[in-house]
PDB file of C-alpha atoms in Angstrom:
ATOM      1  CA  MET A   1     -19.456 -14.483 -13.594  1.00  0.00           C
ATOM      2  CA  THR A   2     -16.732 -17.098 -13.905  1.00  0.00           C
ATOM      3  CA  ALA A   3     -13.696 -16.900 -11.418  1.00  0.00           C
ATOM      4  CA  VAL A   4     -10.397 -18.685 -11.999  1.00  0.00           C
ATOM      5  CA  THR A   5      -8.138 -19.493  -9.016  1.00  0.00           C
ATOM      6  CA  LEU A   6      -5.430 -22.005  -8.147  1.00  0.00           C
ATOM      7  CA  GLY A   7      -6.726 -25.718  -8.287  1.00  0.00           C
ATOM      8  CA  PRO A   8      -7.481 -28.327  -7.806  1.00  0.00           C
ATOM      9  CA  GLU A   9     -10.617 -28.236  -5.911  1.00  0.00           C
ATOM     10  CA  GLY A  10     -10.157 -27.650  -2.161  1.00  0.00           C
ATOM     11  CA  THR A  11      -7.431 -25.326  -2.046  1.00  0.00           C
ATOM     12  CA  TYR A  12      -7.520 -22.324   0.142  1.00  0.00           C
ATOM     13  CA  SER A  13      -7.599 -20.082  -2.793  1.00  0.00           C
ATOM     14  CA  HIS A  14     -10.961 -21.940  -3.863  1.00  0.00           C
ATOM     15  CA  ARG A  15     -12.410 -21.440  -0.421  1.00  0.00           C
ATOM     16  CA  ALA A  16     -11.604 -17.760  -0.716  1.00  0.00           C
ATOM     17  CA  THR A  17     -12.862 -17.598  -4.407  1.00  0.00           C
ATOM     18  CA  ARG A  18     -16.286 -19.161  -3.172  1.00  0.00           C
ATOM     19  CA  ALA A  19     -16.922 -15.642  -1.522  1.00  0.00           C
ATOM     20  CA  LEU A  20     -17.125 -14.211  -5.035  1.00  0.00           C
ATOM     21  CA  ASP A  21     -19.015 -17.021  -7.013  1.00  0.00           C
ATOM     22  CA  ASP A  22     -19.552 -20.522  -7.050  1.00  0.00           C
ATOM     23  CA  ASP A  23     -18.697 -21.021 -10.871  1.00  0.00           C
ATOM     24  CA  VAL A  24     -15.071 -21.602 -10.306  1.00  0.00           C
ATOM     25  CA  VAL A  25     -12.469 -23.040 -12.702  1.00  0.00           C
ATOM     26  CA  PHE A  26      -8.845 -23.727 -11.955  1.00  0.00           C
ATOM     27  CA  ARG A  27      -5.180 -23.118 -13.074  1.00  0.00           C
ATOM     28  CA  GLN A  28      -2.008 -24.610 -11.780  1.00  0.00           C
ATOM     29  CA  SER A  29      -0.107 -21.321 -11.222  1.00  0.00           C
ATOM     30  CA  VAL A  30      -0.668 -17.652 -10.292  1.00  0.00           C
ATOM     31  CA  THR A  31       0.991 -16.369 -13.392  1.00  0.00           C
ATOM     32  CA  ASP A  32      -1.599 -18.262 -15.695  1.00  0.00           C
ATOM     33  CA  ILE A  33      -4.507 -16.844 -13.370  1.00  0.00           C
ATOM     34  CA  VAL A  34      -3.388 -13.229 -13.876  1.00  0.00           C
ATOM     35  CA  ALA A  35      -2.669 -13.470 -17.481  1.00  0.00           C
ATOM     36  CA  ALA A  36      -5.876 -15.106 -18.232  1.00  0.00           C
ATOM     37  CA  VAL A  37      -7.841 -12.311 -16.506  1.00  0.00           C
ATOM     38  CA  ALA A  38      -5.627  -9.798 -18.095  1.00  0.00           C
ATOM     39  CA  ALA A  39      -6.689 -11.344 -21.609  1.00  0.00           C
ATOM     40  CA  GLY A  40     -10.317 -11.078 -20.614  1.00  0.00           C
ATOM     41  CA  GLU A  41     -10.772 -14.793 -20.613  1.00  0.00           C
ATOM     42  CA  PHE A  42     -12.493 -14.630 -17.009  1.00  0.00           C
ATOM     43  CA  ASP A  43     -14.618 -12.144 -15.244  1.00  0.00           C
ATOM     44  CA  ARG A  44     -12.462 -12.678 -11.918  1.00  0.00           C
ATOM     45  CA  GLY A  45      -9.469 -14.305 -10.651  1.00  0.00           C
ATOM     46  CA  VAL A  46      -8.213 -14.971  -7.048  1.00  0.00           C
ATOM     47  CA  ILE A  47      -4.818 -14.978  -6.131  1.00  0.00           C
ATOM     48  CA  PRO A  48      -3.017 -15.345  -2.874  1.00  0.00           C
ATOM     49  CA  ILE A  49      -0.824 -12.254  -2.104  1.00  0.00           C
ATOM     50  CA  GLU A  50       0.373 -12.516   1.533  1.00  0.00           C
ATOM     51  CA  ASN A  51       0.378 -14.703   4.483  1.00  0.00           C
ATOM     52  CA  SER A  52       0.658 -13.610   8.100  1.00  0.00           C
ATOM     53  CA  ILE A  53       3.504 -16.019   8.873  1.00  0.00           C
ATOM     54  CA  GLU A  54       5.323 -16.409   5.494  1.00  0.00           C
ATOM     55  CA  GLY A  55       4.923 -13.147   4.110  1.00  0.00           C
ATOM     56  CA  SER A  56       4.345 -12.047   0.543  1.00  0.00           C
ATOM     57  CA  VAL A  57       3.739 -14.818  -2.369  1.00  0.00           C
ATOM     58  CA  THR A  58       6.223 -13.473  -4.831  1.00  0.00           C
ATOM     59  CA  GLU A  59       4.931 -15.265  -7.833  1.00  0.00           C
ATOM     60  CA  SER A  60       1.642 -13.261  -7.234  1.00  0.00           C
ATOM     61  CA  GLN A  61       3.841  -9.935  -7.109  1.00  0.00           C
ATOM     62  CA  ASP A  62       5.813 -10.591 -10.405  1.00  0.00           C
ATOM     63  CA  ALA A  63       2.614 -11.393 -12.267  1.00  0.00           C
ATOM     64  CA  LEU A  64       0.978  -8.146 -11.121  1.00  0.00           C
ATOM     65  CA  ALA A  65       4.001  -6.313 -12.236  1.00  0.00           C
ATOM     66  CA  GLU A  66       3.928  -8.133 -15.508  1.00  0.00           C
ATOM     67  CA  TYR A  67       0.119  -7.984 -16.424  1.00  0.00           C
ATOM     68  CA  ASP A  68      -2.312  -4.986 -16.549  1.00  0.00           C
ATOM     69  CA  VAL A  69      -5.150  -6.187 -14.325  1.00  0.00           C
ATOM     70  CA  ALA A  70      -7.471  -4.510 -11.705  1.00  0.00           C
ATOM     71  CA  VAL A  71      -7.627  -5.496  -7.970  1.00  0.00           C
ATOM     72  CA  VAL A  72     -11.371  -5.308  -7.145  1.00  0.00           C
ATOM     73  CA  ARG A  73     -11.509  -6.624  -3.665  1.00  0.00           C
ATOM     74  CA  GLU A  74      -9.147  -7.942  -0.751  1.00  0.00           C
ATOM     75  CA  ILE A  75     -10.308 -11.360   0.841  1.00  0.00           C
ATOM     76  CA  VAL A  76      -8.761 -12.336   4.089  1.00  0.00           C
ATOM     77  CA  THR A  77      -9.410 -15.926   5.134  1.00  0.00           C
ATOM     78  CA  PRO A  78      -7.823 -17.714   8.418  1.00  0.00           C
ATOM     79  CA  ILE A  79      -5.813 -20.657   7.473  1.00  0.00           C
ATOM     80  CA  ARG A  80      -6.556 -23.864   9.355  1.00  0.00           C
ATOM     81  CA  HIS A  81      -3.741 -26.685   8.605  1.00  0.00           C
ATOM     82  CA  ALA A  82      -4.548 -30.343   9.444  1.00  0.00           C
ATOM     83  CA  LEU A  83      -2.228 -33.448   8.861  1.00  0.00           C
ATOM     84  CA  LEU A  84      -4.503 -35.803   6.802  1.00  0.00           C
ATOM     85  CA  ALA A  85      -3.382 -39.304   5.732  1.00  0.00           C
ATOM     86  CA  GLN A  86      -4.894 -42.879   5.317  1.00  0.00           C
ATOM     87  CA  GLY A  87      -3.283 -43.845   8.564  1.00  0.00           C
ATOM     88  CA  PRO A  88      -0.496 -43.062  11.012  1.00  0.00           C
ATOM     89  CA  ASN A  89       2.253 -44.884   8.907  1.00  0.00           C
ATOM     90  CA  PHE A  90       3.606 -42.691   6.297  1.00  0.00           C
ATOM     91  CA  ASP A  91       7.001 -41.439   5.485  1.00  0.00           C
ATOM     92  CA  THR A  92       6.268 -38.441   3.149  1.00  0.00           C
ATOM     93  CA  ILE A  93       4.389 -35.165   3.803  1.00  0.00           C
ATOM     94  CA  ALA A  94       3.343 -33.355   0.719  1.00  0.00           C
ATOM     95  CA  SER A  95       1.781 -29.907   0.635  1.00  0.00           C
ATOM     96  CA  HIS A  96       2.122 -26.348  -0.832  1.00  0.00           C
ATOM     97  CA  SER A  97       5.681 -24.878   0.129  1.00  0.00           C
ATOM     98  CA  GLN A  98       3.891 -22.108   2.057  1.00  0.00           C
ATOM     99  CA  ALA A  99       1.833 -24.758   4.013  1.00  0.00           C
ATOM    100  CA  LEU A 100       4.769 -26.779   4.818  1.00  0.00           C
ATOM    101  CA  ALA A 101       6.692 -23.673   6.076  1.00  0.00           C
ATOM    102  CA  GLN A 102       3.794 -22.631   8.191  1.00  0.00           C
ATOM    103  CA  CYS A 103       3.808 -25.889  10.088  1.00  0.00           C
ATOM    104  CA  ARG A 104       7.612 -25.871  10.316  1.00  0.00           C
ATOM    105  CA  ALA A 105       7.756 -26.132  14.169  1.00  0.00           C
ATOM    106  CA  TYR A 106       5.219 -28.856  14.485  1.00  0.00           C
ATOM    107  CA  LEU A 107       6.672 -31.066  11.592  1.00  0.00           C
ATOM    108  CA  GLU A 108      10.228 -30.643  13.188  1.00  0.00           C
ATOM    109  CA  SER A 109       8.964 -31.825  16.562  1.00  0.00           C
ATOM    110  CA  GLU A 110       6.340 -34.582  15.549  1.00  0.00           C
ATOM    111  CA  TYR A 111       7.928 -35.748  12.277  1.00  0.00           C
ATOM    112  CA  PRO A 112      11.609 -34.978  11.926  1.00  0.00           C
ATOM    113  CA  ASP A 113      12.411 -37.778   9.763  1.00  0.00           C
ATOM    114  CA  ALA A 114       9.661 -37.217   7.219  1.00  0.00           C
ATOM    115  CA  THR A 115      10.469 -36.256   3.819  1.00  0.00           C
ATOM    116  CA  LEU A 116       8.662 -33.018   3.037  1.00  0.00           C
ATOM    117  CA  GLU A 117       7.533 -32.747  -0.506  1.00  0.00           C
ATOM    118  CA  ALA A 118       6.484 -29.363  -1.868  1.00  0.00           C
ATOM    119  CA  VAL A 119       3.626 -29.555  -4.562  1.00  0.00           C
ATOM    120  CA  SER A 120       1.764 -27.041  -6.311  1.00  0.00           C
ATOM    121  CA  SER A 121      -1.205 -26.747  -3.957  1.00  0.00           C
ATOM    122  CA  THR A 122      -2.442 -28.010  -0.523  1.00  0.00           C
ATOM    123  CA  ALA A 123      -5.308 -29.988  -2.412  1.00  0.00           C
ATOM    124  CA  GLN A 124      -2.790 -31.754  -4.481  1.00  0.00           C
ATOM    125  CA  GLY A 125      -1.073 -33.005  -1.574  1.00  0.00           C
ATOM    126  CA  VAL A 126      -4.225 -34.211  -0.192  1.00  0.00           C
ATOM    127  CA  GLU A 127      -4.766 -36.118  -3.579  1.00  0.00           C
ATOM    128  CA  TYR A 128      -1.154 -37.624  -3.296  1.00  0.00           C
ATOM    129  CA  ALA A 129      -2.474 -38.813   0.311  1.00  0.00           C
ATOM    130  CA  ARG A 130      -5.512 -40.518  -1.056  1.00  0.00           C
ATOM    131  CA  GLU A 131      -3.576 -42.180  -3.769  1.00  0.00           C
ATOM    132  CA  ASN A 132      -0.663 -43.538  -1.554  1.00  0.00           C
ATOM    133  CA  PRO A 133      -0.853 -44.414   2.039  1.00  0.00           C
ATOM    134  CA  SER A 134       2.877 -43.632   2.528  1.00  0.00           C
ATOM    135  CA  VAL A 135       2.009 -39.907   1.862  1.00  0.00           C
ATOM    136  CA  ALA A 136       0.250 -37.249   4.118  1.00  0.00           C
ATOM    137  CA  GLY A 137      -0.855 -34.088   3.274  1.00  0.00           C
ATOM    138  CA  ILE A 138      -1.388 -30.689   4.924  1.00  0.00           C
ATOM    139  CA  ALA A 139      -4.563 -28.774   4.205  1.00  0.00           C
ATOM    140  CA  HIS A 140      -7.839 -27.724   5.594  1.00  0.00           C
ATOM    141  CA  PRO A 141      -9.326 -30.397   7.605  1.00  0.00           C
ATOM    142  CA  ALA A 142     -12.727 -30.182   5.469  1.00  0.00           C
ATOM    143  CA  THR A 143     -10.661 -31.652   2.517  1.00  0.00           C
ATOM    144  CA  ALA A 144     -10.202 -35.071   4.186  1.00  0.00           C
ATOM    145  CA  GLY A 145     -13.539 -36.370   3.044  1.00  0.00           C
ATOM    146  CA  ASP A 146     -14.306 -40.014   4.049  1.00  0.00           C
ATOM    147  CA  ASP A 147     -11.143 -41.685   2.833  1.00  0.00           C
ATOM    148  CA  LEU A 148      -8.584 -39.750   5.005  1.00  0.00           C
ATOM    149  CA  GLU A 149      -8.104 -39.324   8.736  1.00  0.00           C
ATOM    150  CA  VAL A 150      -7.374 -35.943  10.303  1.00  0.00           C
ATOM    151  CA  LEU A 151      -4.355 -37.061  12.307  1.00  0.00           C
ATOM    152  CA  ALA A 152      -3.806 -33.630  13.931  1.00  0.00           C
ATOM    153  CA  ALA A 153      -5.506 -30.408  13.507  1.00  0.00           C
ATOM    154  CA  ASP A 154      -4.484 -26.600  13.793  1.00  0.00           C
ATOM    155  CA  ILE A 155      -0.757 -27.875  13.213  1.00  0.00           C
ATOM    156  CA  GLN A 156       0.275 -24.095  11.988  1.00  0.00           C
ATOM    157  CA  ASP A 157       2.834 -22.419  14.045  1.00  0.00           C
ATOM    158  CA  GLN A 158       0.562 -19.257  14.649  1.00  0.00           C
ATOM    159  CA  THR A 159      -2.960 -19.439  15.612  1.00  0.00           C
ATOM    160  CA  SER A 160      -3.510 -16.190  13.909  1.00  0.00           C
ATOM    161  CA  ASN A 161      -2.526 -17.526  10.618  1.00  0.00           C
ATOM    162  CA  ALA A 162      -4.256 -15.854   7.881  1.00  0.00           C
ATOM    163  CA  THR A 163      -3.813 -15.140   3.912  1.00  0.00           C
ATOM    164  CA  ARG A 164      -4.667 -12.295   1.915  1.00  0.00           C
ATOM    165  CA  PHE A 165      -6.153 -12.710  -1.528  1.00  0.00           C
ATOM    166  CA  PHE A 166      -6.554 -10.233  -4.420  1.00  0.00           C
ATOM    167  CA  ALA A 167      -9.659 -10.583  -6.621  1.00  0.00           C
ATOM    168  CA  LEU A 168      -8.669  -9.637  -9.950  1.00  0.00           C
ATOM    169  CA  ALA A 169     -10.596  -8.301 -12.879  1.00  0.00           C
ATOM    170  CA  PRO A 170      -9.848  -7.109 -16.402  1.00  0.00           C
ATOM    171  CA  ALA A 171      -8.066  -3.717 -16.238  1.00  0.00           C
ATOM    172  CA  SER A 172     -11.210  -1.930 -17.759  1.00  0.00           C
ATOM    173  CA  GLU A 173     -12.855  -2.503 -14.322  1.00  0.00           C
ATOM    174  CA  ARG A 174     -10.259  -0.754 -12.284  1.00  0.00           C
ATOM    175  CA  SER A 175     -12.266   1.432  -9.531  1.00  0.00           C
ATOM    176  CA  GLU A 176     -11.307   4.559  -7.774  1.00  0.00           C
ATOM    177  CA  ALA A 177     -13.760   3.599  -4.902  1.00  0.00           C
ATOM    178  CA  GLY A 178     -12.697   1.790  -1.766  1.00  0.00           C
ATOM    179  CA  GLY A 179     -10.545   2.118   1.284  1.00  0.00           C
ATOM    180  CA  LYS A 180      -7.384   0.774   0.337  1.00  0.00           C
ATOM    181  CA  THR A 181      -5.305   1.255  -3.056  1.00  0.00           C
ATOM    182  CA  SER A 182      -2.457  -0.927  -4.407  1.00  0.00           C
ATOM    183  CA  LEU A 183       0.353   0.362  -6.849  1.00  0.00           C
ATOM    184  CA  VAL A 184       3.231  -1.125  -8.606  1.00  0.00           C
ATOM    185  CA  VAL A 185       6.051   1.301  -9.192  1.00  0.00           C
ATOM    186  CA  TYR A 186       8.984   0.847 -11.433  1.00  0.00           C
ATOM    187  CA  PRO A 187      11.267   3.976 -11.022  1.00  0.00           C
ATOM    188  CA  ASN A 188      13.960   2.665 -13.735  1.00  0.00           C
ATOM    189  CA  ALA A 189      16.755   4.328 -11.386  1.00  0.00           C
ATOM    190  CA  ASN A 190      18.972   3.821  -8.289  1.00  0.00           C
ATOM    191  CA  TYR A 191      20.429   6.604  -6.415  1.00  0.00           C
ATOM    192  CA  PRO A 192      20.685   7.507  -2.490  1.00  0.00           C
ATOM    193  CA  GLY A 193      17.466   8.573  -1.057  1.00  0.00           C
ATOM    194  CA  LEU A 194      15.203   7.015  -3.937  1.00  0.00           C
ATOM    195  CA  LEU A 195      13.220   4.858  -1.473  1.00  0.00           C
ATOM    196  CA  LEU A 196      12.636   7.846   0.699  1.00  0.00           C
ATOM    197  CA  GLU A 197      11.463  10.019  -1.969  1.00  0.00           C
ATOM    198  CA  LEU A 198       9.143   7.404  -3.072  1.00  0.00           C
ATOM    199  CA  LEU A 199       7.418   7.139   0.456  1.00  0.00           C
ATOM    200  CA  GLU A 200       7.692  10.953   1.317  1.00  0.00           C
ATOM    201  CA  PRO A 201       4.478  12.014  -1.063  1.00  0.00           C
ATOM    202  CA  PHE A 202       2.337   9.669   1.291  1.00  0.00           C
ATOM    203  CA  ALA A 203       3.674  10.620   4.605  1.00  0.00           C
ATOM    204  CA  ASP A 204       3.328  14.424   3.885  1.00  0.00           C
ATOM    205  CA  ARG A 205      -0.314  13.780   3.117  1.00  0.00           C
ATOM    206  CA  ASP A 206      -0.968  11.589   6.088  1.00  0.00           C
ATOM    207  CA  ILE A 207      -1.409   8.384   4.084  1.00  0.00           C
ATOM    208  CA  ASN A 208      -0.659   5.265   5.808  1.00  0.00           C
ATOM    209  CA  LEU A 209       1.490   2.891   3.798  1.00  0.00           C
ATOM    210  CA  SER A 210       0.476  -0.700   4.986  1.00  0.00           C
ATOM    211  CA  ARG A 211       2.689  -2.695   2.844  1.00  0.00           C
ATOM    212  CA  VAL A 212       5.969  -1.585   0.836  1.00  0.00           C
ATOM    213  CA  GLU A 213       8.060  -4.234  -0.807  1.00  0.00           C
ATOM    214  CA  SER A 214      10.616  -4.463  -3.693  1.00  0.00           C
ATOM    215  CA  ARG A 215      11.103  -7.347  -6.080  1.00  0.00           C
ATOM    216  CA  PRO A 216      14.000  -7.540  -8.645  1.00  0.00           C
ATOM    217  CA  SER A 217      12.728  -5.936 -11.929  1.00  0.00           C
ATOM    218  CA  GLY A 218      14.623  -8.754 -13.915  1.00  0.00           C
ATOM    219  CA  GLU A 219      16.115  -5.913 -16.033  1.00  0.00           C
ATOM    220  CA  ARG A 220      19.622  -5.793 -14.230  1.00  0.00           C
ATOM    221  CA  LEU A 221      21.122  -6.620 -10.923  1.00  0.00           C
ATOM    222  CA  GLY A 222      20.071  -4.096  -8.232  1.00  0.00           C
ATOM    223  CA  ASP A 223      17.264  -2.769 -10.325  1.00  0.00           C
ATOM    224  CA  TYR A 224      13.721  -3.208  -8.244  1.00  0.00           C
ATOM    225  CA  VAL A 225      10.018  -2.874  -8.711  1.00  0.00           C
ATOM    226  CA  PHE A 226       8.081  -1.615  -5.748  1.00  0.00           C
ATOM    227  CA  HIS A 227       4.699  -3.044  -4.475  1.00  0.00           C
ATOM    228  CA  MET A 228       2.802  -0.451  -2.303  1.00  0.00           C
ATOM    229  CA  ASP A 229      -0.729  -0.967  -0.358  1.00  0.00           C
ATOM    230  CA  VAL A 230      -2.027   2.428   1.041  1.00  0.00           C
ATOM    231  CA  ASP A 231      -4.834   3.039   3.305  1.00  0.00           C
ATOM    232  CA  ALA A 232      -6.674   5.642   0.886  1.00  0.00           C
ATOM    233  CA  GLY A 233      -8.573   5.372  -2.361  1.00  0.00           C
ATOM    234  CA  LEU A 234      -7.898   6.585  -5.590  1.00  0.00           C
ATOM    235  CA  TYR A 235     -10.737   8.887  -5.465  1.00  0.00           C
ATOM    236  CA  GLU A 236      -9.255  10.978  -2.616  1.00  0.00           C
ATOM    237  CA  GLU A 237      -7.388  14.135  -4.103  1.00  0.00           C
ATOM    238  CA  ARG A 238      -4.480  13.601  -1.497  1.00  0.00           C
ATOM    239  CA  THR A 239      -4.089   9.928  -3.243  1.00  0.00           C
ATOM    240  CA  GLN A 240      -3.967  11.438  -6.462  1.00  0.00           C
ATOM    241  CA  GLU A 241      -1.478  14.191  -5.504  1.00  0.00           C
ATOM    242  CA  ALA A 242       0.887  11.645  -3.977  1.00  0.00           C
ATOM    243  CA  ILE A 243       0.767   9.471  -7.075  1.00  0.00           C
ATOM    244  CA  ALA A 244       1.470  12.366  -9.273  1.00  0.00           C
ATOM    245  CA  ASN A 245       4.696  12.739  -7.420  1.00  0.00           C
ATOM    246  CA  LEU A 246       5.543   9.205  -7.811  1.00  0.00           C
ATOM    247  CA  GLU A 247       5.030   9.511 -11.758  1.00  0.00           C
ATOM    248  CA  ALA A 248       7.207  12.326 -11.715  1.00  0.00           C
ATOM    249  CA  LEU A 249       9.957  10.377  -9.667  1.00  0.00           C
ATOM    250  CA  ALA A 250       9.574   7.386 -12.071  1.00  0.00           C
ATOM    251  CA  GLU A 251       9.665   9.406 -15.237  1.00  0.00           C
ATOM    252  CA  ARG A 252      11.971   6.834 -16.709  1.00  0.00           C
ATOM    253  CA  GLY A 253       9.896   4.042 -15.656  1.00  0.00           C
ATOM    254  CA  TRP A 254       6.277   3.532 -14.840  1.00  0.00           C
ATOM    255  CA  VAL A 255       3.468   3.662 -11.880  1.00  0.00           C
ATOM    256  CA  ARG A 256       0.580   1.321 -12.334  1.00  0.00           C
ATOM    257  CA  ARG A 257      -2.516   1.807 -10.414  1.00  0.00           C
ATOM    258  CA  LEU A 258      -3.944  -1.519  -9.614  1.00  0.00           C
ATOM    259  CA  GLY A 259      -7.025  -0.093  -8.071  1.00  0.00           C
ATOM    260  CA  SER A 260      -9.120   0.889  -4.843  1.00  0.00           C
ATOM    261  CA  TYR A 261     -11.011  -1.893  -3.249  1.00  0.00           C
ATOM    262  CA  ASP A 262     -12.541  -2.754   0.210  1.00  0.00           C
ATOM    263  CA  LEU A 263     -11.673  -5.685   2.396  1.00  0.00           C
ATOM    264  CA  GLU A 264     -13.847  -8.846   3.259  1.00  0.00           C
ATOM    265  CA  HIS A 265     -13.112 -11.228   5.748  1.00  0.00           C
ATOM    266  CA  VAL A 266     -14.046 -14.833   5.057  1.00  0.00           C
ATOM    267  CA  VAL A 267     -14.384 -17.293   7.943  1.00  0.00           C
ATOM    268  CA  GLU A 268     -14.848 -21.035   7.402  1.00  0.00           C
TER     269      GLU A 268
END
């Protein structure tokens, strides 16, 4: 089995993907990963979906709304950020935008005059630091290797910082078994009480909605796609009944079952 995730080697996505397989290839965007899995180019793909500090990864949400794939596992991994550089004299700090945001308090306190540069991944920021002594990176301390110093460890604003990743598979592998289910709902409608109507089928059946978020549909201003995580499997009759209600409400739009899955914690 070959898995595809965000590169280059050493990203947090890479660390999470190793819970699935050691045969890992890399792409530079979440959208490319989801599209490749949907097309059957890879057996598995791993994308970040939500961080405990910065919230949801909007590119992941939009890609899951655009492409038909299955979510087959949820992987949660702690995020340990360190400041890595060739030495203490640098003027630029490069990392993924979410990593920079997750270390905002530390950076404002210790390096208020440094230029913050958002790059495609934490690992790319580390590569820039290796190439240029005037650049520091923010990434997992294990990525420092022999040529970078760990100037400060655990610099994230919250010690409980963690990220959820979705393990994706082609849509044909979608499962009804598992303790959680993810849905994408496009009602193609907008009227008072719509959101309440979308939530009530789950509340009426004692199904916990662990995440509900909206994203612009791209069709018109004020038109939204809803992403839902529920603490129940598709195999359960109550879940099937709730989704049937959703489909009736979204008769002008659509409801996508991403699948049911279980949670795995990866600690490194």
